[in-house]
CSV table of C-alpha atoms in Angstrom, one decimal:
chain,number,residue,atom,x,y,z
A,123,UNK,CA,-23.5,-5.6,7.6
A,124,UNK,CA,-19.5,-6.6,7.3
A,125,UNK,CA,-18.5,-7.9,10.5
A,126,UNK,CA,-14.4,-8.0,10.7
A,127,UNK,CA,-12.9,-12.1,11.3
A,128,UNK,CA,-11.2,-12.4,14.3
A,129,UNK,CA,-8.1,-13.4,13.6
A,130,UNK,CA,-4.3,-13.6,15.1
A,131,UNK,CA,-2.2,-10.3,15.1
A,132,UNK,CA,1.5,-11.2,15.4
A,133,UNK,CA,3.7,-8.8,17.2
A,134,UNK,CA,7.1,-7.9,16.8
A,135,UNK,CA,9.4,-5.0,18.9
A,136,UNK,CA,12.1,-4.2,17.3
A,137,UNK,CA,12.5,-1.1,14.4
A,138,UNK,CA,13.5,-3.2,11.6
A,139,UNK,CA,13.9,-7.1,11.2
A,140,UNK,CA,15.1,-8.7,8.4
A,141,UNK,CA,15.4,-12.8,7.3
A,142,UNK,CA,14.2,-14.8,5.2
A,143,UNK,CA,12.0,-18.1,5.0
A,144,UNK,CA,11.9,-20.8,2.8
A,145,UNK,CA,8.1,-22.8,2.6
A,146,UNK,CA,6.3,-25.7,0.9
A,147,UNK,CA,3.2,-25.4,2.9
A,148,UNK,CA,1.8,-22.1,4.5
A,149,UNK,CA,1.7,-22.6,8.7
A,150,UNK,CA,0.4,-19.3,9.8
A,151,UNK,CA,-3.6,-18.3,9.7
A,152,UNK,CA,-5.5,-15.7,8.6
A,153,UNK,CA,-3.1,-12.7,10.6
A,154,UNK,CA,-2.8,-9.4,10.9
A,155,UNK,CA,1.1,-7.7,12.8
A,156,UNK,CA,1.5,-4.6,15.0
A,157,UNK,CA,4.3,-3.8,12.6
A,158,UNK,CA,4.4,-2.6,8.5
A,159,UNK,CA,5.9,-5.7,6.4
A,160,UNK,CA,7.6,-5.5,3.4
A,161,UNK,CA,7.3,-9.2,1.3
A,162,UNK,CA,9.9,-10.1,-1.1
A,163,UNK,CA,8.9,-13.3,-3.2
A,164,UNK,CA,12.3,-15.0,-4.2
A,165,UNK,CA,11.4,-18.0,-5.2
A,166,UNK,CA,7.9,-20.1,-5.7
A,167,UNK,CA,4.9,-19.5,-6.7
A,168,UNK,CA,1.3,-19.5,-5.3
A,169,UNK,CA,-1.7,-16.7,-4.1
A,170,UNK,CA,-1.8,-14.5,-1.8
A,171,UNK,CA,-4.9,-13.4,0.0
A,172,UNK,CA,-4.9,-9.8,1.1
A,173,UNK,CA,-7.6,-8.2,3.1
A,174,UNK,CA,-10.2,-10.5,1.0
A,175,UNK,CA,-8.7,-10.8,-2.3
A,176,UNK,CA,-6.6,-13.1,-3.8
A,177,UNK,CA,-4.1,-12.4,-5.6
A,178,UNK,CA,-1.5,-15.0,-7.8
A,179,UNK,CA,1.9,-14.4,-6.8
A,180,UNK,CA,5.5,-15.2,-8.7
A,181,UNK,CA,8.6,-14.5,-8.8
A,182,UNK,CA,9.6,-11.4,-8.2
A,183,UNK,CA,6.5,-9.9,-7.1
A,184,UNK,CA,6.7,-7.3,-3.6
A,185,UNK,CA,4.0,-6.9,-0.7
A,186,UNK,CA,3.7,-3.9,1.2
A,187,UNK,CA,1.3,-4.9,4.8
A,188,UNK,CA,-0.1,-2.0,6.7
A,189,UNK,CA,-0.9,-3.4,10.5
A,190,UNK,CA,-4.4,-2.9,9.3
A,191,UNK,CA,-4.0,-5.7,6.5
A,192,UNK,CA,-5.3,-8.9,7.2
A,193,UNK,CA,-3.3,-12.0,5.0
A,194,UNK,CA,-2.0,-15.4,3.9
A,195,UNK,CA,-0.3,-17.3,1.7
A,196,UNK,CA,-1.5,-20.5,-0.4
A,197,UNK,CA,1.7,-22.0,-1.5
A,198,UNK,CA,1.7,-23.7,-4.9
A,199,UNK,CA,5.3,-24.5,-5.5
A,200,UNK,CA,8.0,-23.8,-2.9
A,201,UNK,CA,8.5,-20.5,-1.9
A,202,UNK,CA,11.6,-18.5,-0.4
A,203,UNK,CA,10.1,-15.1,1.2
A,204,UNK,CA,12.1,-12.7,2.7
A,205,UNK,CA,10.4,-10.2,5.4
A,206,UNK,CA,11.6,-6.7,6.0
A,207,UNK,CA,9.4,-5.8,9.1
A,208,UNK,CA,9.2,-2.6,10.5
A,209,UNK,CA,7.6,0.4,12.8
A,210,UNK,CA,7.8,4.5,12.6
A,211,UNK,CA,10.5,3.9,15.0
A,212,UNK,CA,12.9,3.2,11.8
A,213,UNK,CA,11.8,6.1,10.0
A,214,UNK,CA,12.2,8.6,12.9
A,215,UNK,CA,15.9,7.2,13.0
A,216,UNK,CA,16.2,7.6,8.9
A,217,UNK,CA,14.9,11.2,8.9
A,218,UNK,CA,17.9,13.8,8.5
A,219,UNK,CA,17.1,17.6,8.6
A,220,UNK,CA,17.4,18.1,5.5
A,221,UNK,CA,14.9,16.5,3.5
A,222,UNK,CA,13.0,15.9,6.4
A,223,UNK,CA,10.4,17.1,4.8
A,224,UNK,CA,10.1,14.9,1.9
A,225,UNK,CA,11.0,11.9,3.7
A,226,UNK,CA,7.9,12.8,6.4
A,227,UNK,CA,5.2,13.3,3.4
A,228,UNK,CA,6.4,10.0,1.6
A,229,UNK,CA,6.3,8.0,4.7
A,230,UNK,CA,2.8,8.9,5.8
A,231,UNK,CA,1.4,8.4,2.2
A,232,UNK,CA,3.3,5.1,2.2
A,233,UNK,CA,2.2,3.7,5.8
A,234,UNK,CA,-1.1,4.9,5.7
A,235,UNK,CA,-1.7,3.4,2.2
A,236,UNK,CA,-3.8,0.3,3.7
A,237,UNK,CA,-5.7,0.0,0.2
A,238,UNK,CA,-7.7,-3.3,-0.3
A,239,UNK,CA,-6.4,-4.0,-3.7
A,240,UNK,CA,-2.6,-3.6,-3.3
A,241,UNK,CA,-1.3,-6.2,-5.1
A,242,UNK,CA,2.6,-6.4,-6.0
A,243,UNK,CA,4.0,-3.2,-5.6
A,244,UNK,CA,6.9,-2.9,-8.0
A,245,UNK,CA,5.7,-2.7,-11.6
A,246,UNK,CA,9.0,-1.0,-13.0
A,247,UNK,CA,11.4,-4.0,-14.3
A,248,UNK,CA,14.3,-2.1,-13.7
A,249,UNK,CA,13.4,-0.2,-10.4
A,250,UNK,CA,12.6,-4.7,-9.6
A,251,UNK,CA,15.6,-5.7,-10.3
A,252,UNK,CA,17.5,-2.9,-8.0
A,253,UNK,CA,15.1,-3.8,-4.7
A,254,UNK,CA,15.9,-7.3,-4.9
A,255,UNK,CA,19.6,-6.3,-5.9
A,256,UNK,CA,19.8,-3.9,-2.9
A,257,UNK,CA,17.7,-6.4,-0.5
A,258,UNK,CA,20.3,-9.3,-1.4
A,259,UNK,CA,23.0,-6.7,0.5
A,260,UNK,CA,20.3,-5.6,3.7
A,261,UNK,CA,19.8,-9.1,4.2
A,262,UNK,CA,23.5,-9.6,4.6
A,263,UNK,CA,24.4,-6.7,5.9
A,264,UNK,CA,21.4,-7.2,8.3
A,265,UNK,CA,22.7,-10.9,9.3
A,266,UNK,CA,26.2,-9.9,10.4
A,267,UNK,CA,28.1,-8.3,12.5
A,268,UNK,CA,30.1,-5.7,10.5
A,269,UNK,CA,31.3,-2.1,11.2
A,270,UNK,CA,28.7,0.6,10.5
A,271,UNK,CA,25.9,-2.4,10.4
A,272,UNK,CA,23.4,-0.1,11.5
A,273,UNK,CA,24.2,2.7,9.4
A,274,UNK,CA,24.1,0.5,6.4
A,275,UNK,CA,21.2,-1.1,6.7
A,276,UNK,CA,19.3,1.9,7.6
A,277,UNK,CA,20.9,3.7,4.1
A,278,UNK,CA,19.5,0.1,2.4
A,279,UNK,CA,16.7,0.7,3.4
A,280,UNK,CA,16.2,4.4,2.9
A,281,UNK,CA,16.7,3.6,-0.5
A,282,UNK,CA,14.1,0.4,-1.0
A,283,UNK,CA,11.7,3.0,0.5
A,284,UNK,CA,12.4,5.5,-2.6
A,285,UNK,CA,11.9,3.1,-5.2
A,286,UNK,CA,8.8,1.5,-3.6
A,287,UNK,CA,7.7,5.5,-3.0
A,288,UNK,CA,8.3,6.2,-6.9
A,289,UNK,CA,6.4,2.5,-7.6
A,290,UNK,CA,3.3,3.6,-5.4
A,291,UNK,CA,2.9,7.1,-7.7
A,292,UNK,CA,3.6,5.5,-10.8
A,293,UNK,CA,1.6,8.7,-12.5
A,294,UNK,CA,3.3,11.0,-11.1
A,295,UNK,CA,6.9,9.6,-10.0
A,296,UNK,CA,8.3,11.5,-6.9
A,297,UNK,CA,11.6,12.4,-7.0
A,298,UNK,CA,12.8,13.0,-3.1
A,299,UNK,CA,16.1,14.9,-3.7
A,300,UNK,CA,14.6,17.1,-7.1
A,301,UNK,CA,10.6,17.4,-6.8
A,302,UNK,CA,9.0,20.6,-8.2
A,303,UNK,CA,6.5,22.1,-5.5
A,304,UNK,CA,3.4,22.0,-8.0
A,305,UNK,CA,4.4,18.5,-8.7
A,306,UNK,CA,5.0,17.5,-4.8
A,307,UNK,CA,1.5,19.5,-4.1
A,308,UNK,CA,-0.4,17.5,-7.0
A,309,UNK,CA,1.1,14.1,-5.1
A,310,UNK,CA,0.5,14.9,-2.0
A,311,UNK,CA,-3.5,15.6,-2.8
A,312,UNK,CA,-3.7,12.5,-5.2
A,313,UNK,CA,-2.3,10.4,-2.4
A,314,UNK,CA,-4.7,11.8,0.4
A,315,UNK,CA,-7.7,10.9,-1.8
A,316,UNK,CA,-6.4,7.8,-2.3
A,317,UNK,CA,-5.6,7.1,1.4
A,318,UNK,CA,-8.3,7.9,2.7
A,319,UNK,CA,-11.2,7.2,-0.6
A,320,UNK,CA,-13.2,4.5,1.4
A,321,UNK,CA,-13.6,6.8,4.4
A,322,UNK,CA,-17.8,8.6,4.1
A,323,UNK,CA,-16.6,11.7,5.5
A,324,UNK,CA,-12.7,12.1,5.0
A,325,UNK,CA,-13.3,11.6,1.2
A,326,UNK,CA,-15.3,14.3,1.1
A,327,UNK,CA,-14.2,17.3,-1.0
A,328,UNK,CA,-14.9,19.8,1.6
A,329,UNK,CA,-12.4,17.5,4.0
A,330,UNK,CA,-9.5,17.5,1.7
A,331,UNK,CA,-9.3,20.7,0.5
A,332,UNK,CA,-9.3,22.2,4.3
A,333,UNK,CA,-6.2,19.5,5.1
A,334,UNK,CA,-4.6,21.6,1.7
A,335,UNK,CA,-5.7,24.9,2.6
A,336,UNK,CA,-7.4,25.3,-0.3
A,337,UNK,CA,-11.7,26.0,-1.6
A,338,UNK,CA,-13.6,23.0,-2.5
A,339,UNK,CA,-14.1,24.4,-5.9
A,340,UNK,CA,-10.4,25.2,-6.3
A,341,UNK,CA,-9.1,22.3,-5.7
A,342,UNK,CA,-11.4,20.1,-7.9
A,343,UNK,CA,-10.1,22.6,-10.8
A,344,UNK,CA,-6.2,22.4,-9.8
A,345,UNK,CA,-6.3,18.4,-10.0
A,346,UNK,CA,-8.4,18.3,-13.3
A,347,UNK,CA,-6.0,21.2,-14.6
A,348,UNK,CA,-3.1,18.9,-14.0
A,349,UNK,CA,-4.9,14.8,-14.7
A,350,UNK,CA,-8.0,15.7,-16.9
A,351,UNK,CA,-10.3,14.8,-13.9
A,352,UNK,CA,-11.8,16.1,-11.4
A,353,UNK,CA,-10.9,15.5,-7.6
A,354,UNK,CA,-14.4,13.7,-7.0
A,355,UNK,CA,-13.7,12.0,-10.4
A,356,UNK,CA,-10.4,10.7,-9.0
A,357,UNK,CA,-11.9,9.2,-6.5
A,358,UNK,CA,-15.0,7.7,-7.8
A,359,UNK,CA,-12.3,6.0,-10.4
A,360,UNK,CA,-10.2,4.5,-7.7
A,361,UNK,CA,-13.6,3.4,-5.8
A,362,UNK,CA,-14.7,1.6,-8.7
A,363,UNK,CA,-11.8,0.1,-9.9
A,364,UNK,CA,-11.6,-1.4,-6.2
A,365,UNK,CA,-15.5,-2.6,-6.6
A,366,UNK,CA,-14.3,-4.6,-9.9
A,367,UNK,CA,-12.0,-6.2,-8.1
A,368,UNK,CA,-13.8,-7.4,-5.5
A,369,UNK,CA,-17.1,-8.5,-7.2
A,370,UNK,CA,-14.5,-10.7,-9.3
A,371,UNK,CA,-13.5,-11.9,-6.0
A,372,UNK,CA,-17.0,-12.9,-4.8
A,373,UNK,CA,-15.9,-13.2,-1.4
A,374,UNK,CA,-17.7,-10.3,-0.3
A,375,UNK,CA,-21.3,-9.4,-1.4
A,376,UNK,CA,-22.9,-6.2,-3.0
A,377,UNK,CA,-24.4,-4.9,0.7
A,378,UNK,CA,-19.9,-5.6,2.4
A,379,UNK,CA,-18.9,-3.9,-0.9
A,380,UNK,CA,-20.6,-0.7,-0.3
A,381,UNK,CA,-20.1,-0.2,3.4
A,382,UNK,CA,-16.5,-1.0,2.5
A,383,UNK,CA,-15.7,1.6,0.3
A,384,UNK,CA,-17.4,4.1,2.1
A,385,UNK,CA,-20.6,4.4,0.2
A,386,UNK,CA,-24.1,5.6,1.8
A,387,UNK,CA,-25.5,2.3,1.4
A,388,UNK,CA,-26.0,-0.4,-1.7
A,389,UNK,CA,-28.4,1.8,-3.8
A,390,UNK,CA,-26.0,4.7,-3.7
A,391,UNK,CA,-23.1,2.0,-5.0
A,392,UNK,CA,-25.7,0.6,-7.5
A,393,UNK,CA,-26.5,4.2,-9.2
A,394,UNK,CA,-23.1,5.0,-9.3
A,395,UNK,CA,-21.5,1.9,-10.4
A,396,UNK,CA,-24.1,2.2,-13.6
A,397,UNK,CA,-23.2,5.7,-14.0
A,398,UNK,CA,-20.0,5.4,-15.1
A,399,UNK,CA,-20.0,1.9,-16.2
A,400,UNK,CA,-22.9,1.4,-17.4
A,401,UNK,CA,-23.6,-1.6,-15.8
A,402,UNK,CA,-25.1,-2.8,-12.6
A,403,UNK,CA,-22.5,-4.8,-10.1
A,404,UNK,CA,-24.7,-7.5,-10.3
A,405,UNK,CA,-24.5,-7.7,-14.0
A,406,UNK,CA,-20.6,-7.3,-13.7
């Protein structure tokens, strides 16, 4: 059975923090934070190991830590990282009444969003270039003491948020200001199953479709209506595509795999891991 590393949690109290760090050799161990942590790689080059899987990192490339997420950082050539951390607290004093709403639903599919293979973030080039355009003026605006600091930087990063919102539903781009409600609904389920795909019973059809108000049967046929697959398929595709990655990892073994993405035990991953790929995870 898995048994979870103890490790280090660093903490940190304020709503939103904001610097940056240049490295030649990583200092900190294995950690997890009581905060959410946004990582900007300026500079460098290296990997990155995220809740048990590495990932290479460059230039460029965004991190997005839940306080459940587990990391460090192998440097390879000398980095310059720059942290946004942050709580709830921030969001609670970026909500305005009017999109409330909106701002609510893409913060708790955001936060909540601890998914083992979350690599970089950011795979739009031009939406790239903006965050680090826009983080280049929260740093600064962050770092000194200027009229309306704090109304700035929490507008700066409002609008990181966004993009990194639209990044994280790159099927289905969310559009805050303009969303249609069929669109917003279609998001909302795709990101619930998603959030919550490695948990036995909150994956379970009957689960989600009572969070939506909606039948089991109905809506398994309003997400294939609108992707081509079914609710159970959608998750089963996001499970598996997790399982590759961390059988290429080889850190964890077929027995960790299973429990960690929520399946009855290792037969249950075995049968359905050949179903649809025709393979056994051992022969993959």
């Amino acid at each position: 059975m898995y048994k979870p590393i103890s490790m280090k949690r660093f903490n940190n109290f304020h709503s939103i923090n904001v610097f940056s760090l240049e490295l030649v050799k990583w200092e900190y161990e294995l950690h997890k934070h009581n905060f959410y942590e946004l990582i900007f790689i300026e500079e460098g080059a290296g990997s990155h190991l995220l809740n048990e899987m590495d990932y290479t990192y460059k230039k460029g490339d965004v991190f997005l830590l839940t306080p459940d997420d587990a990391h460090e950082f192998v440097i390879e050539e000398k980095t310059v990282f720059t942290y946004v951390k942050f709580t709830e607290q921030v969001f609670l004093e970026k909500l305005s009444t009017k999109k409330r709403s909106q701002w609510e639903e893409a913060l708790k599919n955001i936060l909540a969003s601890n998914q083992i293979n979350q690599g970089n973030i950011i795979c739009d080039p031009q939406d790239n270039a903006h965050v680090f355009a826009i983080l280049k003026v929260l740093l600064y605006e962050f770092q000194n003491k200027l009229p309306f600091k704090s109304e700035a930087v929490l507008e700066l990063f409002g609008s990181l948020m966004v993009l990194i919102t639209r990044n994280l539903n790159t099927n289905r781009p969310i559009d805050l200001g303009g969303i249609d409600k069929e669109t917003e609904k279609l998001n909302n389920i795709l990101a619930y199953a998603r959030i919550h795909a490695f948990d036995q019973e909150k994956s379970l059809i009957p689960y989600i479709a009572a969070h939506f108000l909606m039948s089991p049967n109905y809506i398994s046929i309003y997400v294939k209506k609108h992707t081509g697959l079914s609710l159970q398929q959608q998750i089963i595709h996001f499970k598996l595509k997790t399982a590759e990655k961390l059988l290429k990892q080889k850190r964890l073994n077929i027995n960790e795999i299973a429990e960690r993405l929520g399946f009855t035990d290792a037969s249950h991953f075995n049968k359905t891991f050949k179903k649809y790929l025709g393979k056994n995870p051992s022969a993959f």
